[in-house]
Coordinates of C-alpha atoms and ligand atoms in Angstrom, one line a residue:
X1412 CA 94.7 111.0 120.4
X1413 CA 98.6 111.3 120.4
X1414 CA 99.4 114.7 121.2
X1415 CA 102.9 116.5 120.5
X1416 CA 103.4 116.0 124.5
X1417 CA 102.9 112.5 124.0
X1418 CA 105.6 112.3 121.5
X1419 CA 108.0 113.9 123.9
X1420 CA 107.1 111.6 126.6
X1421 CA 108.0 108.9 124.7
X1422 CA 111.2 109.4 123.7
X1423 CA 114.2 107.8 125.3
X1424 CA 112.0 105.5 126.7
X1425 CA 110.0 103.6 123.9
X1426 CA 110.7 104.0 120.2
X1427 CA 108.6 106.7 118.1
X1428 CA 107.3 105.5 115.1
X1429 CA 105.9 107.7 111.9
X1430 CA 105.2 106.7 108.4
X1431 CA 104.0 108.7 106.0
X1432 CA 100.2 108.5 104.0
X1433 CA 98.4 110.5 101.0
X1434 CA 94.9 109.0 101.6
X1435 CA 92.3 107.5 104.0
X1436 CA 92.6 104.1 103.5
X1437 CA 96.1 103.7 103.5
X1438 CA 96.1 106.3 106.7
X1439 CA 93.9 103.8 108.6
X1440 CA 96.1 100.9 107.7
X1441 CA 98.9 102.9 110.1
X1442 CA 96.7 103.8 112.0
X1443 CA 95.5 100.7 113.1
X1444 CA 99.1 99.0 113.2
X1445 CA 99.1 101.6 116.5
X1446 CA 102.2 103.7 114.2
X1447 CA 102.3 107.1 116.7
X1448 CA 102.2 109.9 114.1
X1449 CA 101.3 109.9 110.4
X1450 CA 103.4 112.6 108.3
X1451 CA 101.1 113.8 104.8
X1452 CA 105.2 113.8 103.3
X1453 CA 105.6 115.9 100.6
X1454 CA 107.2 113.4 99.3
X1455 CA 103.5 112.2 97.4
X1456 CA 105.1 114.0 94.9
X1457 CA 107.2 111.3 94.2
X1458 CA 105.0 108.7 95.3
X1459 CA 101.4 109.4 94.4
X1460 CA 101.2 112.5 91.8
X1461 CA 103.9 110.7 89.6
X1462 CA 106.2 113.9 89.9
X1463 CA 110.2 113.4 90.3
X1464 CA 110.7 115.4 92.7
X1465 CA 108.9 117.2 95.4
X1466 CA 109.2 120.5 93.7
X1467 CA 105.8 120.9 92.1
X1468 CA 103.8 120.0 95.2
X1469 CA 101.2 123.0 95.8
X1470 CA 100.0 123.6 99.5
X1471 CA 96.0 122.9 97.9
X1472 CA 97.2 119.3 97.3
X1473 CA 99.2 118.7 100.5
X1474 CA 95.7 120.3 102.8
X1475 CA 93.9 117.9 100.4
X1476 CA 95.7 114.8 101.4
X1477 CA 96.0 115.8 104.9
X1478 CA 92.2 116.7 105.4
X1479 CA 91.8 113.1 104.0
X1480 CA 94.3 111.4 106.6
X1481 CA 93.0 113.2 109.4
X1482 CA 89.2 111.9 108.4
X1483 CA 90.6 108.7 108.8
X1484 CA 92.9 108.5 112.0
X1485 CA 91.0 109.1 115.9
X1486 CA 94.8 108.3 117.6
X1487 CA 98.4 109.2 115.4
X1488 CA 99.2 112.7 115.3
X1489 CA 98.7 113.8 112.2
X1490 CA 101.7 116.2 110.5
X1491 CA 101.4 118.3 107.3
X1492 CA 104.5 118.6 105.4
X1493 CA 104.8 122.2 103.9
X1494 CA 105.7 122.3 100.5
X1495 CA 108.7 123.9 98.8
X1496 CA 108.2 127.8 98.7
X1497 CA 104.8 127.6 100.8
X1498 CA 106.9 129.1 103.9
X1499 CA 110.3 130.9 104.1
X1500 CA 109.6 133.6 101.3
X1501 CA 106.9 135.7 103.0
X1502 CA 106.6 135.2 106.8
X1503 CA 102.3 136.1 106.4
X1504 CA 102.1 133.6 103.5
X1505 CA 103.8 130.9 105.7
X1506 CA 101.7 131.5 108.4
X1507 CA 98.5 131.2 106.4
X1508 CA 99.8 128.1 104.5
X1509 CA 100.6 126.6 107.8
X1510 CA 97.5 127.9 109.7
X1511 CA 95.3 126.4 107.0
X1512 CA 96.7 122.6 107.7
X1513 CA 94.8 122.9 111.1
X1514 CA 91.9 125.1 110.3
X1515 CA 90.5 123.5 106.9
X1516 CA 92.5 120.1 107.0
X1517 CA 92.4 119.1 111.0
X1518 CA 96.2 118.5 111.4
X1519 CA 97.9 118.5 114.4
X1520 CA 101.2 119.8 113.6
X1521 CA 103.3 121.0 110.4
X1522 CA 106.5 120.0 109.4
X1523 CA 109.2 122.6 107.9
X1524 CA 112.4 121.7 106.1
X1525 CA 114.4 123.8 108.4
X1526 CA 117.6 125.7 108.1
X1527 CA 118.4 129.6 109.1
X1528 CA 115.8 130.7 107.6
X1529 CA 113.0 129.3 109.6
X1530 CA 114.5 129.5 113.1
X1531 CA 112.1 133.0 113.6
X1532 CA 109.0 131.6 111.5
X1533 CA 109.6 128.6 114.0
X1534 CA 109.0 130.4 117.2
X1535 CA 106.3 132.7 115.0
X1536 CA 104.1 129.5 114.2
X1537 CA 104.5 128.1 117.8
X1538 CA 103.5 131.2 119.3
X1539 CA 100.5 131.2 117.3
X1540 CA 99.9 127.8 118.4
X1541 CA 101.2 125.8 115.4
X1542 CA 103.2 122.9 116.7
X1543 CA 106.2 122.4 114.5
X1544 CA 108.3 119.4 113.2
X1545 CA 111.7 120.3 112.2
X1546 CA 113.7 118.7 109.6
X1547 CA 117.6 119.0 109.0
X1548 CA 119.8 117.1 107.0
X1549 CA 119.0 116.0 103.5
X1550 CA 116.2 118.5 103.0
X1551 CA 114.9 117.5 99.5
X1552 CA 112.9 120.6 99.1
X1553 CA 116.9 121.7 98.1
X1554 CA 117.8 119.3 95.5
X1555 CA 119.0 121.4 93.0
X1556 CA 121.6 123.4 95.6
X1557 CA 122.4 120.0 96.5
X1558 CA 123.7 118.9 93.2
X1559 CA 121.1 115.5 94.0
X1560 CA 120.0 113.4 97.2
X1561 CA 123.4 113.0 99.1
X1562 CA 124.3 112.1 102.8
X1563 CA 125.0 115.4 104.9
X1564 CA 126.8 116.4 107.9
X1565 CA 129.7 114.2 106.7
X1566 CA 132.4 116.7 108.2
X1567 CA 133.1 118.1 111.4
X1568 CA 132.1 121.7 109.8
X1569 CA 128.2 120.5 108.2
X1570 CA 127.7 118.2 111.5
X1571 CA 128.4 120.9 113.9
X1572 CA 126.7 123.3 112.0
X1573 CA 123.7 121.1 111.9
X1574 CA 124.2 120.6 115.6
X1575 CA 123.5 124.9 116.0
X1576 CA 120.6 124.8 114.1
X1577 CA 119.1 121.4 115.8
X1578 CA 119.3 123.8 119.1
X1579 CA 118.3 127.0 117.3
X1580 CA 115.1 125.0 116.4
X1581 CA 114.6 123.3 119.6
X1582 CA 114.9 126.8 121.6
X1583 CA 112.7 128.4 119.1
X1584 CA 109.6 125.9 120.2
X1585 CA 110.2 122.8 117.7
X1586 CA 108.3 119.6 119.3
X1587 CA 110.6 117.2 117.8
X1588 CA 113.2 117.1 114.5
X1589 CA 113.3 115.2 111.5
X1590 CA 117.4 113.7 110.5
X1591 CA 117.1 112.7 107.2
X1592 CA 120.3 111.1 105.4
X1593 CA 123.1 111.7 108.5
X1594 CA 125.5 110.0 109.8
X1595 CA 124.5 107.8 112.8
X1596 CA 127.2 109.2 115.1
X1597 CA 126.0 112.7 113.5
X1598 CA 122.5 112.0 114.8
X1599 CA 123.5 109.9 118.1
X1600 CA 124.7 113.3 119.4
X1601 CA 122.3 115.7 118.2
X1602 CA 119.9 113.6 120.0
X1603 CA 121.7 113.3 122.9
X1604 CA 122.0 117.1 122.6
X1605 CA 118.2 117.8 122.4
X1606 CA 116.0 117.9 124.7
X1607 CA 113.1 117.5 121.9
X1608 CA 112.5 114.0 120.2
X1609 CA 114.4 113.6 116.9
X1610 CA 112.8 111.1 114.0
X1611 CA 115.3 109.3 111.9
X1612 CA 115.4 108.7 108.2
X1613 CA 118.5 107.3 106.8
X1614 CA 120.5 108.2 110.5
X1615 CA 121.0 105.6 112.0
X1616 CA 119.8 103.6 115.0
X1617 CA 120.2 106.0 117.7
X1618 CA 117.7 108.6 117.3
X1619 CA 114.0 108.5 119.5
X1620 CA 111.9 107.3 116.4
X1621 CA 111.8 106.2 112.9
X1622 CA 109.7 107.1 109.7
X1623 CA 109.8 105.7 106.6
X1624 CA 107.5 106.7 103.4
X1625 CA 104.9 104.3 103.2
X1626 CA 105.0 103.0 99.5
X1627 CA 108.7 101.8 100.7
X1628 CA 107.5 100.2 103.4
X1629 CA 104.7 98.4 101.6
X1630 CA 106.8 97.2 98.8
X1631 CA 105.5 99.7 96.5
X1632 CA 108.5 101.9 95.1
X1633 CA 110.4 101.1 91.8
X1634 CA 113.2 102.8 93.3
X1635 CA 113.8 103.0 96.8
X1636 CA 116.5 105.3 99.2
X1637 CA 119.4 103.1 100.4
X1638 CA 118.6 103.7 103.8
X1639 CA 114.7 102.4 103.7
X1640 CA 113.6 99.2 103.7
X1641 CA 111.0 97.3 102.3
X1642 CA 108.1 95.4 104.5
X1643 CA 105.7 93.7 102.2
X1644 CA 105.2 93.4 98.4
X1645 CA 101.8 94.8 98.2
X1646 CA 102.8 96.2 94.1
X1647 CA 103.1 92.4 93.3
X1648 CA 99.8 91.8 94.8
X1649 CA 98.2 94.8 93.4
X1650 CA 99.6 93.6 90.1
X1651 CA 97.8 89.9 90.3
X1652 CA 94.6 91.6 91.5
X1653 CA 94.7 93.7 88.5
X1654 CA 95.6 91.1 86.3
X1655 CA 92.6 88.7 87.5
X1656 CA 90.5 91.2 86.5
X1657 CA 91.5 91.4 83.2
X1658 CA 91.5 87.9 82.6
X1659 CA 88.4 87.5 84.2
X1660 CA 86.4 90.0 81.7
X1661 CA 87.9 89.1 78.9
X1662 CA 87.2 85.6 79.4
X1663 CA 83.5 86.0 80.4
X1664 CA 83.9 84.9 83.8
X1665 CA 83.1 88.3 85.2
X1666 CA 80.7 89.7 86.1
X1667 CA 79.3 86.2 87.1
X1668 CA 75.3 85.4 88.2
X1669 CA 76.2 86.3 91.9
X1670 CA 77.2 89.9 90.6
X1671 CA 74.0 90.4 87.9
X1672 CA 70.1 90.4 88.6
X1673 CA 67.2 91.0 86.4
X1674 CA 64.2 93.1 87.3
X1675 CA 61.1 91.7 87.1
X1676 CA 59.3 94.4 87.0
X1677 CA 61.2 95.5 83.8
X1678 CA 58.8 93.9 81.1
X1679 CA 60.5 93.6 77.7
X1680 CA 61.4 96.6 76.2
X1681 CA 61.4 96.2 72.5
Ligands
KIV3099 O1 108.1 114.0 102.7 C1 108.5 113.1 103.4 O2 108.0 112.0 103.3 C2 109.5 113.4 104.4 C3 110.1 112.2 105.2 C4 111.0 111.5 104.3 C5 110.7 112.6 106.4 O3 109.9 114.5 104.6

């Protein structure tokens, strides 16, 4: 199994990868492609529970979808994403909500969009022996301070002070940090500033590892960031394979002998 040590190991010298999954069979898929860690994103918001944002994701749903994942993978670290309000309100709530993604849903670490407010519940959870992800940036959890899903750190004051709380996060016990939507020479010297492994999204090539979200990646998305990229076209595919069974019931063709039997034992009813 990949363990948060492993992760650290890695970096500088091979690339970490992470994608995200919401289910077992699409978690074995990454797994299986030997991706390092699987993130449970809160971000199945958007792509699974047909919300449009990640607001309305409930902790239940995220252990859910981890338990799932983690049912399914034997070697990626598996990281629960806590969802907006679940931590930084109440220090014992967080706790719980984060305790409960390794007791009930066998993850290996959490992930917490990070800012001053989680530095202490950082070094809290990791004393507890809670491995935590950071995450700095473009913290969607924040949308609606953000005015919408915009680059940050693009001035010497929001880069440096994301630079402070990269450290704060590090020296609280963080095993590795999430950049989401930052400039790449924003990120090229926070990693070169960290000891811990950081995971790019949208920042650029210079960070220790990549993640994407998975319905992206497979070519799922009506509407993808900027900064992802898509890999396959798996929704055109689904679409045919959806379509052949339409076409194939209403024309009679299915279900066809090979999928039908008659019991001989059953004599004639009527
Ligand atoms: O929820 C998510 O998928 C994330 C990644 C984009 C890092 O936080």
């Amino acid at each position: 199994m990949t363990t948060v040590q492993d992760l650290a190991a890695k970096a500088g010298d091979e690339r970490i990868t992470m994608l995200t999954a919401y289910d077992a069979p699409t978690a074995e898929i990454v797994e299986e492609a030997g991706v390092d860690a699987i993130l449970v994103g809160d971000s199945m918001g958007n792509a699974v529970l047909g919300h449009d944002s990640t607001l309305p994701v409930t902790v239940d749903e995220v252990r859910s979808r981890t338990a799932a994942v983690a049912r399914a993978t034997d070697d990626a670290l598996v990281v629960a994403d806590m969802p907006f309000l679940s931590y930084g309100v109440d220090e014992s709530d967080a706790v719980e909500h984060c305790g409960r993604m390794l007791k009930e849903a066998d993850a290996n670490a959490v992930k917490l969009e990070s800012g001053p407010h989680t530095v202490d519940l950082t070094e809290r959870l990791v004393d507890l022996g809670i491995p935590v992800m950071a995450h700095l940036g473009l913290t969607p959890q924040r949308v609606n301070q953000l005015g919408g899903y915009f680059r940050q750190g693009t001035d010497e004051e929001s880069a440096t002070e994301m630079l402070d709380l990269a450290r704060a996060h590090e020296e609280a016990g963080a095993f590795s940090l999430v950049l989401e939507h930052v400039p790449s020479n924003v990120a090229r010297q926070i990693t070169e500033a960290l000891d811990i492994p950081t995971i790019g999204i949208g920042a650029g090539p210079d960070t220790d590892g990549q993640v994407l979200v998975l319905n992206d990646v497979f070519g799922m998305s009506d509407r993808t960031p900027p900064f992802s990229a898509q890999f396959g076209d798996v929704k055109s595919e689904m679409e045919d394979a959806v379509e052949g069974f339409r076409e194939a019931v209403e024309s009679g063709e299915f279900p066809a002998e090979e999928h039908s039997y008659d019991e001989d034992a059953v004599e004639d009813l009527y």
